Short mmCIF file of the N, C-alpha and C atoms (twelve columns), coordinates in Angstrom:
data_MODEL
# 
_entry.id   MODEL 
# 
loop_
_atom_site.group_PDB 
_atom_site.id 
_atom_site.type_symbol 
_atom_site.label_atom_id 
_atom_site.label_alt_id 
_atom_site.label_comp_id 
_atom_site.label_asym_id 
_atom_site.label_seq_id 
_atom_site.Cartn_x 
_atom_site.Cartn_y 
_atom_site.Cartn_z 
_atom_site.pdbx_PDB_model_num 
ATOM 1   N N  . UNK A 1   63.159  -52.422 -11.383 1 
ATOM 2   C CA . UNK A 1   64.684  -53.034 -11.069 1 
ATOM 3   C C  . UNK A 1   65.503  -52.734 -11.019 1 
ATOM 4   N N  . UNK A 2   66.315  -52.746 -9.801  1 
ATOM 5   C CA . UNK A 2   67.852  -51.638 -9.401  1 
ATOM 6   C C  . UNK A 2   68.346  -51.353 -10.850 1 
ATOM 7   N N  . UNK A 3   68.853  -50.737 -10.769 1 
ATOM 8   C CA . UNK A 3   69.801  -50.506 -12.192 1 
ATOM 9   C C  . UNK A 3   71.481  -50.653 -11.520 1 
ATOM 10  N N  . UNK A 4   72.811  -51.381 -12.025 1 
ATOM 11  C CA . UNK A 4   73.653  -52.140 -11.600 1 
ATOM 12  C C  . UNK A 4   74.850  -51.111 -11.904 1 
ATOM 13  N N  . UNK A 5   76.132  -51.334 -11.237 1 
ATOM 14  C CA . UNK A 5   77.298  -50.471 -11.458 1 
ATOM 15  C C  . UNK A 5   77.986  -51.156 -12.295 1 
ATOM 16  N N  . UNK A 6   78.961  -50.161 -12.901 1 
ATOM 17  C CA . UNK A 6   79.890  -51.052 -14.211 1 
ATOM 18  C C  . UNK A 6   80.618  -52.281 -12.793 1 
ATOM 19  N N  . UNK A 7   80.426  -53.287 -14.934 1 
ATOM 20  C CA . UNK A 7   81.404  -53.729 -13.997 1 
ATOM 21  C C  . UNK A 7   82.864  -54.477 -15.828 1 
ATOM 22  N N  . UNK A 8   84.071  -54.921 -15.157 1 
ATOM 23  C CA . UNK A 8   84.883  -55.021 -16.317 1 
ATOM 24  C C  . UNK A 8   84.526  -56.361 -16.538 1 
ATOM 25  N N  . UNK A 9   84.371  -56.851 -17.359 1 
ATOM 26  C CA . UNK A 9   83.436  -58.224 -17.582 1 
ATOM 27  C C  . UNK A 9   85.175  -59.395 -17.644 1 
ATOM 28  N N  . UNK A 10  85.822  -58.225 -18.704 1 
ATOM 29  C CA . UNK A 10  87.099  -58.725 -19.687 1 
ATOM 30  C C  . UNK A 10  88.388  -58.505 -19.979 1 
ATOM 31  N N  . UNK A 11  89.483  -58.899 -19.907 1 
ATOM 32  C CA . UNK A 11  90.809  -58.312 -20.194 1 
ATOM 33  C C  . UNK A 11  91.389  -58.939 -20.589 1 
ATOM 34  N N  . UNK A 12  91.638  -58.760 -21.777 1 
ATOM 35  C CA . UNK A 12  91.654  -60.430 -22.710 1 
ATOM 36  C C  . UNK A 12  93.603  -59.183 -23.165 1 
ATOM 37  N N  . UNK A 13  95.047  -60.017 -22.668 1 
ATOM 38  C CA . UNK A 13  95.454  -60.260 -23.955 1 
ATOM 39  C C  . UNK A 13  96.551  -60.603 -24.520 1 
ATOM 40  N N  . UNK A 14  97.755  -61.060 -25.145 1 
ATOM 41  C CA . UNK A 14  98.131  -62.227 -26.093 1 
ATOM 42  C C  . UNK A 14  98.044  -63.052 -24.908 1 
ATOM 43  N N  . UNK A 15  97.625  -64.789 -26.570 1 
ATOM 44  C CA . UNK A 15  98.541  -65.591 -25.728 1 
ATOM 45  C C  . UNK A 15  99.378  -66.360 -24.812 1 
ATOM 46  N N  . UNK A 16  100.612 -65.289 -26.073 1 
ATOM 47  C CA . UNK A 16  101.759 -66.477 -25.726 1 
ATOM 48  C C  . UNK A 16  102.192 -64.702 -25.168 1 
ATOM 49  N N  . UNK A 17  103.136 -64.690 -23.537 1 
ATOM 50  C CA . UNK A 17  104.164 -63.635 -23.405 1 
ATOM 51  C C  . UNK A 17  105.059 -62.543 -25.101 1 
ATOM 52  N N  . UNK A 18  104.838 -61.410 -25.036 1 
ATOM 53  C CA . UNK A 18  105.543 -60.355 -25.682 1 
ATOM 54  C C  . UNK A 18  106.539 -60.390 -26.293 1 
ATOM 55  N N  . UNK A 19  106.638 -60.152 -26.980 1 
ATOM 56  C CA . UNK A 19  108.251 -60.485 -27.207 1 
ATOM 57  C C  . UNK A 19  108.668 -58.618 -27.785 1 
ATOM 58  N N  . UNK A 20  109.880 -58.314 -26.664 1 
ATOM 59  C CA . UNK A 20  110.077 -56.876 -27.368 1 
ATOM 60  C C  . UNK A 20  110.360 -56.460 -28.472 1 
ATOM 61  N N  . UNK A 21  110.161 -55.296 -28.871 1 
ATOM 62  C CA . UNK A 21  109.303 -55.265 -30.485 1 
ATOM 63  C C  . UNK A 21  108.574 -54.820 -31.124 1 
ATOM 64  N N  . UNK A 22  107.406 -56.424 -30.588 1 
ATOM 65  C CA . UNK A 22  106.705 -56.159 -31.230 1 
ATOM 66  C C  . UNK A 22  105.341 -55.214 -30.449 1 
ATOM 67  N N  . UNK A 23  104.370 -55.702 -31.707 1 
ATOM 68  C CA . UNK A 23  103.744 -55.200 -32.000 1 
ATOM 69  C C  . UNK A 23  102.380 -54.989 -30.541 1 
ATOM 70  N N  . UNK A 24  101.966 -55.130 -30.254 1 
ATOM 71  C CA . UNK A 24  101.051 -56.021 -29.274 1 
ATOM 72  C C  . UNK A 24  99.738  -55.313 -28.848 1 
ATOM 73  N N  . UNK A 25  98.114  -55.266 -28.604 1 
ATOM 74  C CA . UNK A 25  97.497  -55.191 -28.104 1 
ATOM 75  C C  . UNK A 25  96.230  -55.937 -26.886 1 
ATOM 76  N N  . UNK A 26  96.203  -55.049 -25.731 1 
ATOM 77  C CA . UNK A 26  95.178  -54.945 -24.659 1 
ATOM 78  C C  . UNK A 26  94.130  -55.111 -24.868 1 
ATOM 79  N N  . UNK A 27  92.735  -55.585 -24.450 1 
ATOM 80  C CA . UNK A 27  91.502  -55.427 -24.564 1 
ATOM 81  C C  . UNK A 27  90.936  -55.467 -22.938 1 
ATOM 82  N N  . UNK A 28  89.733  -54.192 -23.485 1 
ATOM 83  C CA . UNK A 28  89.360  -54.146 -21.789 1 
ATOM 84  C C  . UNK A 28  88.033  -54.924 -22.439 1 
ATOM 85  N N  . UNK A 29  86.508  -54.565 -22.122 1 
ATOM 86  C CA . UNK A 29  85.475  -54.895 -22.249 1 
ATOM 87  C C  . UNK A 29  84.354  -54.459 -20.584 1 
ATOM 88  N N  . UNK A 30  84.192  -53.769 -20.797 1 
ATOM 89  C CA . UNK A 30  82.705  -53.816 -19.509 1 
ATOM 90  C C  . UNK A 30  81.521  -53.624 -20.329 1 
ATOM 91  N N  . UNK A 31  80.751  -53.624 -18.431 1 
ATOM 92  C CA . UNK A 31  79.258  -53.341 -18.727 1 
ATOM 93  C C  . UNK A 31  78.491  -52.707 -18.322 1 
ATOM 94  N N  . UNK A 32  77.284  -51.682 -18.920 1 
ATOM 95  C CA . UNK A 32  77.321  -50.928 -18.413 1 
ATOM 96  C C  . UNK A 32  76.350  -49.882 -17.833 1 
ATOM 97  N N  . UNK A 33  75.072  -49.941 -18.117 1 
ATOM 98  C CA . UNK A 33  74.065  -49.898 -17.603 1 
ATOM 99  C C  . UNK A 33  73.307  -48.505 -17.941 1 
ATOM 100 N N  . UNK A 34  73.985  -47.676 -17.731 1 
ATOM 101 C CA . UNK A 34  74.527  -46.519 -18.847 1 
ATOM 102 C C  . UNK A 34  75.728  -45.710 -19.777 1 
ATOM 103 N N  . UNK A 35  76.058  -46.295 -20.396 1 
ATOM 104 C CA . UNK A 35  76.898  -45.813 -21.114 1 
ATOM 105 C C  . UNK A 35  77.073  -44.050 -21.577 1 
ATOM 106 N N  . UNK A 36  75.999  -43.887 -21.833 1 
ATOM 107 C CA . UNK A 36  75.714  -42.578 -22.102 1 
ATOM 108 C C  . UNK A 36  76.964  -41.940 -20.955 1 
ATOM 109 N N  . UNK A 37  76.349  -42.414 -19.266 1 
ATOM 110 C CA . UNK A 37  77.765  -41.537 -18.888 1 
ATOM 111 C C  . UNK A 37  78.706  -42.004 -17.737 1 
ATOM 112 N N  . UNK A 38  79.327  -43.409 -18.835 1 
ATOM 113 C CA . UNK A 38  79.763  -44.863 -17.999 1 
ATOM 114 C C  . UNK A 38  81.759  -44.002 -19.333 1 
ATOM 115 N N  . UNK A 39  82.586  -43.385 -18.100 1 
ATOM 116 C CA . UNK A 39  83.845  -43.702 -19.062 1 
ATOM 117 C C  . UNK A 39  85.393  -45.210 -18.986 1 
ATOM 118 N N  . UNK A 40  85.364  -45.631 -19.828 1 
ATOM 119 C CA . UNK A 40  85.836  -46.298 -20.277 1 
ATOM 120 C C  . UNK A 40  87.401  -46.525 -20.243 1 
ATOM 121 N N  . UNK A 41  88.482  -46.962 -19.565 1 
ATOM 122 C CA . UNK A 41  90.308  -45.642 -19.671 1 
ATOM 123 C C  . UNK A 41  91.059  -46.423 -19.385 1 
ATOM 124 N N  . UNK A 42  92.536  -46.181 -20.007 1 
ATOM 125 C CA . UNK A 42  92.984  -47.103 -19.249 1 
ATOM 126 C C  . UNK A 42  94.461  -46.257 -18.298 1 
ATOM 127 N N  . UNK A 43  94.546  -46.959 -17.611 1 
ATOM 128 C CA . UNK A 43  95.602  -46.256 -16.049 1 
ATOM 129 C C  . UNK A 43  97.249  -47.806 -16.833 1 
ATOM 130 N N  . UNK A 44  98.762  -46.233 -16.777 1 
ATOM 131 C CA . UNK A 44  99.725  -47.052 -16.567 1 
ATOM 132 C C  . UNK A 44  99.894  -46.566 -15.294 1 
ATOM 133 N N  . UNK A 45  100.444 -47.310 -14.120 1 
ATOM 134 C CA . UNK A 45  100.601 -47.117 -12.516 1 
ATOM 135 C C  . UNK A 45  100.008 -46.218 -12.051 1 
ATOM 136 N N  . UNK A 46  98.868  -45.873 -11.791 1 
ATOM 137 C CA . UNK A 46  97.799  -45.091 -11.205 1 
ATOM 138 C C  . UNK A 46  98.164  -44.159 -12.270 1 
ATOM 139 N N  . UNK A 47  98.651  -43.270 -13.467 1 
ATOM 140 C CA . UNK A 47  98.572  -42.158 -14.791 1 
ATOM 141 C C  . UNK A 47  97.504  -42.197 -15.563 1 
ATOM 142 N N  . UNK A 48  97.417  -41.812 -16.151 1 
ATOM 143 C CA . UNK A 48  97.080  -42.203 -17.326 1 
ATOM 144 C C  . UNK A 48  97.667  -41.470 -17.977 1 
ATOM 145 N N  . UNK A 49  97.518  -42.814 -19.536 1 
ATOM 146 C CA . UNK A 49  98.589  -43.189 -20.349 1 
ATOM 147 C C  . UNK A 49  98.934  -42.400 -21.490 1 
ATOM 148 N N  . UNK A 50  97.804  -41.904 -21.624 1 
ATOM 149 C CA . UNK A 50  99.169  -40.529 -23.148 1 
ATOM 150 C C  . UNK A 50  99.730  -39.683 -21.813 1 
ATOM 151 N N  . UNK A 51  99.406  -39.883 -20.709 1 
ATOM 152 C CA . UNK A 51  100.085 -38.038 -19.963 1 
ATOM 153 C C  . UNK A 51  101.873 -38.899 -20.405 1 
ATOM 154 N N  . UNK A 52  102.123 -39.920 -19.759 1 
ATOM 155 C CA . UNK A 52  103.166 -40.837 -19.952 1 
ATOM 156 C C  . UNK A 52  103.332 -41.247 -20.504 1 
ATOM 157 N N  . UNK A 53  103.055 -41.446 -22.068 1 
ATOM 158 C CA . UNK A 53  103.755 -41.585 -23.241 1 
ATOM 159 C C  . UNK A 53  103.268 -40.028 -25.013 1 
ATOM 160 N N  . UNK A 54  103.392 -39.210 -24.737 1 
ATOM 161 C CA . UNK A 54  103.047 -38.190 -25.601 1 
ATOM 162 C C  . UNK A 54  102.903 -38.909 -26.662 1 
ATOM 163 N N  . UNK A 55  104.458 -39.711 -27.231 1 
ATOM 164 C CA . UNK A 55  104.821 -40.053 -28.115 1 
ATOM 165 C C  . UNK A 55  104.476 -40.710 -29.356 1 
ATOM 166 N N  . UNK A 56  103.457 -41.510 -28.084 1 
ATOM 167 C CA . UNK A 56  101.931 -42.069 -27.906 1 
ATOM 168 C C  . UNK A 56  102.438 -43.613 -28.710 1 
ATOM 169 N N  . UNK A 57  103.697 -44.230 -27.844 1 
ATOM 170 C CA . UNK A 57  104.421 -45.505 -27.633 1 
ATOM 171 C C  . UNK A 57  103.123 -46.685 -26.838 1 
ATOM 172 N N  . UNK A 58  102.240 -45.898 -26.256 1 
ATOM 173 C CA . UNK A 58  101.993 -46.659 -25.639 1 
ATOM 174 C C  . UNK A 58  100.686 -45.669 -25.413 1 
ATOM 175 N N  . UNK A 59  99.588  -46.496 -26.350 1 
ATOM 176 C CA . UNK A 59  97.472  -45.477 -26.298 1 
ATOM 177 C C  . UNK A 59  96.782  -46.425 -26.324 1 
ATOM 178 N N  . UNK A 60  95.504  -45.598 -26.270 1 
ATOM 179 C CA . UNK A 60  94.345  -45.827 -26.335 1 
ATOM 180 C C  . UNK A 60  93.961  -46.269 -27.631 1 
ATOM 181 N N  . UNK A 61  92.696  -46.612 -27.560 1 
ATOM 182 C CA . UNK A 61  92.034  -47.179 -28.872 1 
ATOM 183 C C  . UNK A 61  90.969  -45.975 -28.621 1 
ATOM 184 N N  . UNK A 62  89.920  -46.182 -29.676 1 
ATOM 185 C CA . UNK A 62  89.006  -45.292 -29.434 1 
ATOM 186 C C  . UNK A 62  88.315  -46.219 -28.651 1 
ATOM 187 N N  . UNK A 63  86.899  -46.257 -27.863 1 
ATOM 188 C CA . UNK A 63  85.998  -46.840 -27.003 1 
ATOM 189 C C  . UNK A 63  84.609  -46.804 -28.046 1 
ATOM 190 N N  . UNK A 64  83.962  -48.852 -27.670 1 
ATOM 191 C CA . UNK A 64  83.217  -49.412 -28.740 1 
ATOM 192 C C  . UNK A 64  82.199  -49.153 -28.057 1 
ATOM 193 N N  . UNK A 65  81.518  -49.147 -28.309 1 
ATOM 194 C CA . UNK A 65  80.037  -50.066 -27.760 1 
ATOM 195 C C  . UNK A 65  78.676  -51.035 -28.308 1 
ATOM 196 N N  . UNK A 66  79.004  -52.127 -27.265 1 
ATOM 197 C CA . UNK A 66  77.567  -52.869 -27.990 1 
ATOM 198 C C  . UNK A 66  75.912  -53.143 -27.204 1 
ATOM 199 N N  . UNK A 67  75.927  -53.006 -28.099 1 
ATOM 200 C CA . UNK A 67  74.286  -53.632 -27.015 1 
ATOM 201 C C  . UNK A 67  74.418  -55.694 -26.472 1 
ATOM 202 N N  . UNK A 68  74.211  -55.563 -25.391 1 
ATOM 203 C CA . UNK A 68  74.032  -56.510 -24.431 1 
ATOM 204 C C  . UNK A 68  72.251  -56.901 -24.039 1 
ATOM 205 N N  . UNK A 69  72.361  -57.889 -23.513 1 
ATOM 206 C CA . UNK A 69  71.057  -58.749 -24.076 1 
ATOM 207 C C  . UNK A 69  70.106  -57.924 -23.094 1 
ATOM 208 N N  . UNK A 70  70.907  -57.952 -21.182 1 
ATOM 209 C CA . UNK A 70  70.441  -57.521 -20.350 1 
ATOM 210 C C  . UNK A 70  69.838  -56.125 -20.474 1 
ATOM 211 N N  . UNK A 71  69.527  -55.394 -22.210 1 
ATOM 212 C CA . UNK A 71  69.209  -53.927 -21.878 1 
ATOM 213 C C  . UNK A 71  70.511  -53.319 -21.426 1 
ATOM 214 N N  . UNK A 72  71.862  -53.413 -21.042 1 
ATOM 215 C CA . UNK A 72  72.386  -53.136 -20.888 1 
ATOM 216 C C  . UNK A 72  73.417  -53.096 -22.030 1 
ATOM 217 N N  . UNK A 73  74.921  -51.581 -22.257 1 
ATOM 218 C CA . UNK A 73  75.842  -52.117 -23.273 1 
ATOM 219 C C  . UNK A 73  77.018  -52.407 -23.327 1 
ATOM 220 N N  . UNK A 74  77.826  -52.811 -23.415 1 
ATOM 221 C CA . UNK A 74  79.547  -53.363 -23.823 1 
ATOM 222 C C  . UNK A 74  79.924  -52.488 -24.149 1 
ATOM 223 N N  . UNK A 75  81.261  -52.080 -23.753 1 
ATOM 224 C CA . UNK A 75  81.992  -51.079 -23.609 1 
ATOM 225 C C  . UNK A 75  83.585  -52.166 -24.220 1 
ATOM 226 N N  . UNK A 76  83.938  -50.959 -24.886 1 
ATOM 227 C CA . UNK A 76  84.754  -52.181 -25.890 1 
ATOM 228 C C  . UNK A 76  86.282  -50.885 -25.978 1 
ATOM 229 N N  . UNK A 77  87.847  -51.271 -24.663 1 
ATOM 230 C CA . UNK A 77  88.559  -50.513 -25.443 1 
ATOM 231 C C  . UNK A 77  90.274  -50.917 -25.097 1 
ATOM 232 N N  . UNK A 78  90.427  -50.665 -25.996 1 
ATOM 233 C CA . UNK A 78  91.974  -51.757 -26.302 1 
ATOM 234 C C  . UNK A 78  93.171  -50.632 -26.127 1 
ATOM 235 N N  . UNK A 79  94.197  -51.248 -25.764 1 
ATOM 236 C CA . UNK A 79  95.318  -50.361 -25.912 1 
ATOM 237 C C  . UNK A 79  96.528  -50.590 -26.485 1 
ATOM 238 N N  . UNK A 80  97.535  -50.497 -26.763 1 
ATOM 239 C CA . UNK A 80  97.979  -50.779 -28.132 1 
ATOM 240 C C  . UNK A 80  99.242  -49.667 -27.605 1 
ATOM 241 N N  . UNK A 81  100.897 -50.780 -27.621 1 
ATOM 242 C CA . UNK A 81  101.522 -51.058 -27.643 1 
ATOM 243 C C  . UNK A 81  103.139 -51.418 -28.716 1 
ATOM 244 N N  . UNK A 82  102.987 -49.589 -29.211 1 
ATOM 245 C CA . UNK A 82  103.778 -50.071 -30.683 1 
ATOM 246 C C  . UNK A 82  104.819 -50.563 -31.296 1 
ATOM 247 N N  . UNK A 83  105.199 -50.776 -29.572 1 
ATOM 248 C CA . UNK A 83  106.465 -51.193 -29.709 1 
ATOM 249 C C  . UNK A 83  107.215 -51.336 -28.126 1 
ATOM 250 N N  . UNK A 84  106.891 -53.473 -27.793 1 
ATOM 251 C CA . UNK A 84  106.781 -53.866 -26.451 1 
ATOM 252 C C  . UNK A 84  107.771 -53.293 -26.323 1 
ATOM 253 N N  . UNK A 85  107.702 -53.804 -25.073 1 
ATOM 254 C CA . UNK A 85  109.183 -53.265 -23.945 1 
ATOM 255 C C  . UNK A 85  109.021 -54.297 -22.656 1 
ATOM 256 N N  . UNK A 86  110.255 -55.777 -22.534 1 
ATOM 257 C CA . UNK A 86  109.908 -55.329 -20.907 1 
ATOM 258 C C  . UNK A 86  109.912 -54.669 -20.000 1 
ATOM 259 N N  . UNK A 87  110.255 -54.044 -19.900 1 
ATOM 260 C CA . UNK A 87  109.456 -53.367 -19.069 1 
ATOM 261 C C  . UNK A 87  108.245 -53.050 -18.881 1 
ATOM 262 N N  . UNK A 88  107.327 -53.240 -20.210 1 
ATOM 263 C CA . UNK A 88  106.315 -53.216 -19.731 1 
ATOM 264 C C  . UNK A 88  105.037 -54.763 -18.769 1 
ATOM 265 N N  . UNK A 89  106.400 -55.510 -18.589 1 
ATOM 266 C CA . UNK A 89  105.680 -56.598 -17.510 1 
ATOM 267 C C  . UNK A 89  106.190 -56.547 -16.012 1 
ATOM 268 N N  . UNK A 90  106.312 -55.591 -15.919 1 
ATOM 269 C CA . UNK A 90  106.678 -54.498 -14.821 1 
ATOM 270 C C  . UNK A 90  105.910 -53.140 -14.061 1 
ATOM 271 N N  . UNK A 91  104.835 -53.301 -15.433 1 
ATOM 272 C CA . UNK A 91  104.248 -52.563 -14.921 1 
ATOM 273 C C  . UNK A 91  102.819 -52.637 -14.876 1 
ATOM 274 N N  . UNK A 92  102.054 -51.862 -14.381 1 
ATOM 275 C CA . UNK A 92  100.680 -51.570 -13.781 1 
ATOM 276 C C  . UNK A 92  99.710  -51.400 -14.116 1 
ATOM 277 N N  . UNK A 93  99.045  -52.064 -15.893 1 
ATOM 278 C CA . UNK A 93  99.158  -50.995 -17.260 1 
ATOM 279 C C  . UNK A 93  96.571  -51.461 -15.300 1 
ATOM 280 N N  . UNK A 94  95.625  -51.467 -15.315 1 
ATOM 281 C CA . UNK A 94  94.370  -50.987 -15.318 1 
ATOM 282 C C  . UNK A 94  93.483  -50.222 -16.301 1 
ATOM 283 N N  . UNK A 95  93.114  -51.100 -16.663 1 
ATOM 284 C CA . UNK A 95  91.702  -50.592 -17.292 1 
ATOM 285 C C  . UNK A 95  90.703  -50.677 -15.763 1 
ATOM 286 N N  . UNK A 96  89.914  -49.167 -16.199 1 
ATOM 287 C CA . UNK A 96  88.303  -48.250 -15.208 1 
ATOM 288 C C  . UNK A 96  87.474  -48.106 -15.868 1 
ATOM 289 N N  . UNK A 97  86.309  -48.597 -15.180 1 
ATOM 290 C CA . UNK A 97  85.463  -48.364 -15.705 1 
ATOM 291 C C  . UNK A 97  84.725  -47.296 -14.686 1 
ATOM 292 N N  . UNK A 98  83.861  -46.672 -14.864 1 
ATOM 293 C CA . UNK A 98  83.230  -45.173 -13.994 1 
ATOM 294 C C  . UNK A 98  82.564  -44.493 -14.818 1 
ATOM 295 N N  . UNK A 99  80.895  -44.751 -13.782 1 
ATOM 296 C CA . UNK A 99  79.831  -44.241 -13.986 1 
ATOM 297 C C  . UNK A 99  79.512  -44.250 -13.037 1 
ATOM 298 N N  . UNK A 100 78.020  -43.183 -13.091 1 
ATOM 299 C CA . UNK A 100 77.363  -42.254 -11.863 1 
ATOM 300 C C  . UNK A 100 77.209  -43.554 -11.062 1 
ATOM 301 N N  . UNK A 101 77.026  -45.084 -11.401 1 
ATOM 302 C CA . UNK A 101 76.623  -45.354 -10.362 1 
ATOM 303 C C  . UNK A 101 77.379  -46.880 -9.602  1 
ATOM 304 N N  . UNK A 102 78.225  -46.589 -10.549 1 
ATOM 305 C CA . UNK A 102 79.915  -46.860 -8.953  1 
ATOM 306 C C  . UNK A 102 81.493  -47.151 -9.961  1 
ATOM 307 N N  . UNK A 103 82.159  -47.815 -9.800  1 
ATOM 308 C CA . UNK A 103 83.022  -47.905 -11.470 1 
ATOM 309 C C  . UNK A 103 83.876  -48.823 -10.490 1 
ATOM 310 N N  . UNK A 104 84.572  -49.819 -11.127 1 
ATOM 311 C CA . UNK A 104 85.462  -50.811 -11.172 1 
ATOM 312 C C  . UNK A 104 86.881  -51.011 -11.912 1 
ATOM 313 N N  . UNK A 105 88.042  -51.895 -11.669 1 
ATOM 314 C CA . UNK A 105 89.367  -51.808 -11.927 1 
ATOM 315 C C  . UNK A 105 89.652  -53.106 -12.508 1 
ATOM 316 N N  . UNK A 106 90.093  -53.364 -13.537 1 
ATOM 317 C CA . UNK A 106 91.012  -54.673 -13.199 1 
ATOM 318 C C  . UNK A 106 92.641  -54.249 -14.344 1 
ATOM 319 N N  . UNK A 107 92.901  -55.340 -13.465 1 
ATOM 320 C CA . UNK A 107 95.170  -54.918 -13.760 1 
ATOM 321 C C  . UNK A 107 95.356  -56.129 -15.058 1 
ATOM 322 N N  . UNK A 108 96.251  -55.747 -15.828 1 
ATOM 323 C CA . UNK A 108 96.455  -56.745 -16.396 1 
ATOM 324 C C  . UNK A 108 96.988  -57.783 -16.223 1 
ATOM 325 N N  . UNK A 109 97.393  -58.511 -16.496 1 
ATOM 326 C CA . UNK A 109 97.973  -59.627 -16.254 1 
ATOM 327 C C  . UNK A 109 98.406  -60.452 -16.984 1 
ATOM 328 N N  . UNK A 110 100.543 -60.143 -17.250 1 
ATOM 329 C CA . UNK A 110 100.344 -60.594 -18.531 1 
ATOM 330 C C  . UNK A 110 100.992 -62.139 -18.524 1 
ATOM 331 N N  . UNK A 111 100.300 -63.507 -19.202 1 
ATOM 332 C CA . UNK A 111 100.827 -64.703 -20.460 1 
ATOM 333 C C  . UNK A 111 101.974 -64.959 -18.803 1 
ATOM 334 N N  . UNK A 112 101.699 -66.378 -18.512 1 
ATOM 335 C CA . UNK A 112 103.912 -66.459 -18.628 1 
ATOM 336 C C  . UNK A 112 104.241 -67.226 -19.065 1 
ATOM 337 N N  . UNK A 113 105.406 -66.970 -18.811 1 
ATOM 338 C CA . UNK A 113 106.190 -67.156 -20.536 1 
ATOM 339 C C  . UNK A 113 106.312 -68.897 -20.217 1 
ATOM 340 N N  . UNK A 114 106.592 -69.404 -21.458 1 
ATOM 341 C CA . UNK A 114 106.310 -70.558 -22.439 1 
ATOM 342 C C  . UNK A 114 107.420 -71.841 -21.699 1 
ATOM 343 N N  . UNK A 115 106.519 -72.448 -21.113 1 
ATOM 344 C CA . UNK A 115 108.341 -73.971 -20.500 1 
ATOM 345 C C  . UNK A 115 108.375 -74.006 -21.579 1 
ATOM 346 N N  . UNK A 116 109.807 -74.530 -21.245 1 
ATOM 347 C CA . UNK A 116 111.397 -74.729 -22.194 1 
ATOM 348 C C  . UNK A 116 111.265 -76.544 -22.131 1 
ATOM 349 N N  . UNK A 117 110.649 -77.100 -23.379 1 
ATOM 350 C CA . UNK A 117 111.195 -78.584 -22.913 1 
ATOM 351 C C  . UNK A 117 112.376 -79.438 -24.241 1 
ATOM 352 N N  . UNK A 118 112.585 -80.133 -24.154 1 
ATOM 353 C CA . UNK A 118 113.505 -80.862 -24.312 1 
ATOM 354 C C  . UNK A 118 113.302 -81.156 -26.083 1 
ATOM 355 N N  . UNK A 119 111.946 -81.442 -25.819 1 
ATOM 356 C CA . UNK A 119 111.026 -82.427 -26.844 1 
ATOM 357 C C  . UNK A 119 109.887 -80.855 -28.266 1 
ATOM 358 N N  . UNK A 120 110.160 -81.243 -28.867 1 
ATOM 359 C CA . UNK A 120 108.828 -80.628 -30.182 1 
ATOM 360 C C  . UNK A 120 108.116 -80.857 -29.918 1 
ATOM 361 N N  . UNK A 121 106.646 -80.571 -29.538 1 
ATOM 362 C CA . UNK A 121 105.486 -81.048 -29.570 1 
ATOM 363 C C  . UNK A 121 105.279 -81.632 -30.966 1 
ATOM 364 N N  . UNK A 122 103.545 -82.725 -30.702 1 
ATOM 365 C CA . UNK A 122 103.090 -83.567 -32.223 1 
ATOM 366 C C  . UNK A 122 101.920 -82.828 -32.580 1 
ATOM 367 N N  . UNK A 123 101.360 -83.257 -32.847 1 
ATOM 368 C CA . UNK A 123 99.692  -82.980 -32.538 1 
ATOM 369 C C  . UNK A 123 99.195  -83.614 -33.044 1 
ATOM 370 N N  . UNK A 124 99.592  -85.107 -32.925 1 
ATOM 371 C CA . UNK A 124 98.976  -86.675 -32.863 1 
ATOM 372 C C  . UNK A 124 99.093  -86.821 -34.181 1 
# 
């Protein structure tokens, strides 16, 4: 059985568009057959997040590892925004997984703004 290249399985964003000043976390999960040789990291417009935010306003969490049924491992890493700024909506945040078997990446897609309706929704 050939080892598969790593792959991003999910990038989780908040269900609603973040508000300015809010503390926000985005999560990335990846699958790797060689977790001990795999890097999972975040880029902002192609640069390492920590190099652009030495103050920690945007920072990566630690990599967490879990088991996968197929024998590989899931890797999980969060991206934390201490005080969300609307400019981040127009910034390219990318989760990257890299191993000797290959590379995969996925961009953050922020949720669309909630539609404004004239009446409040009821639960029925």
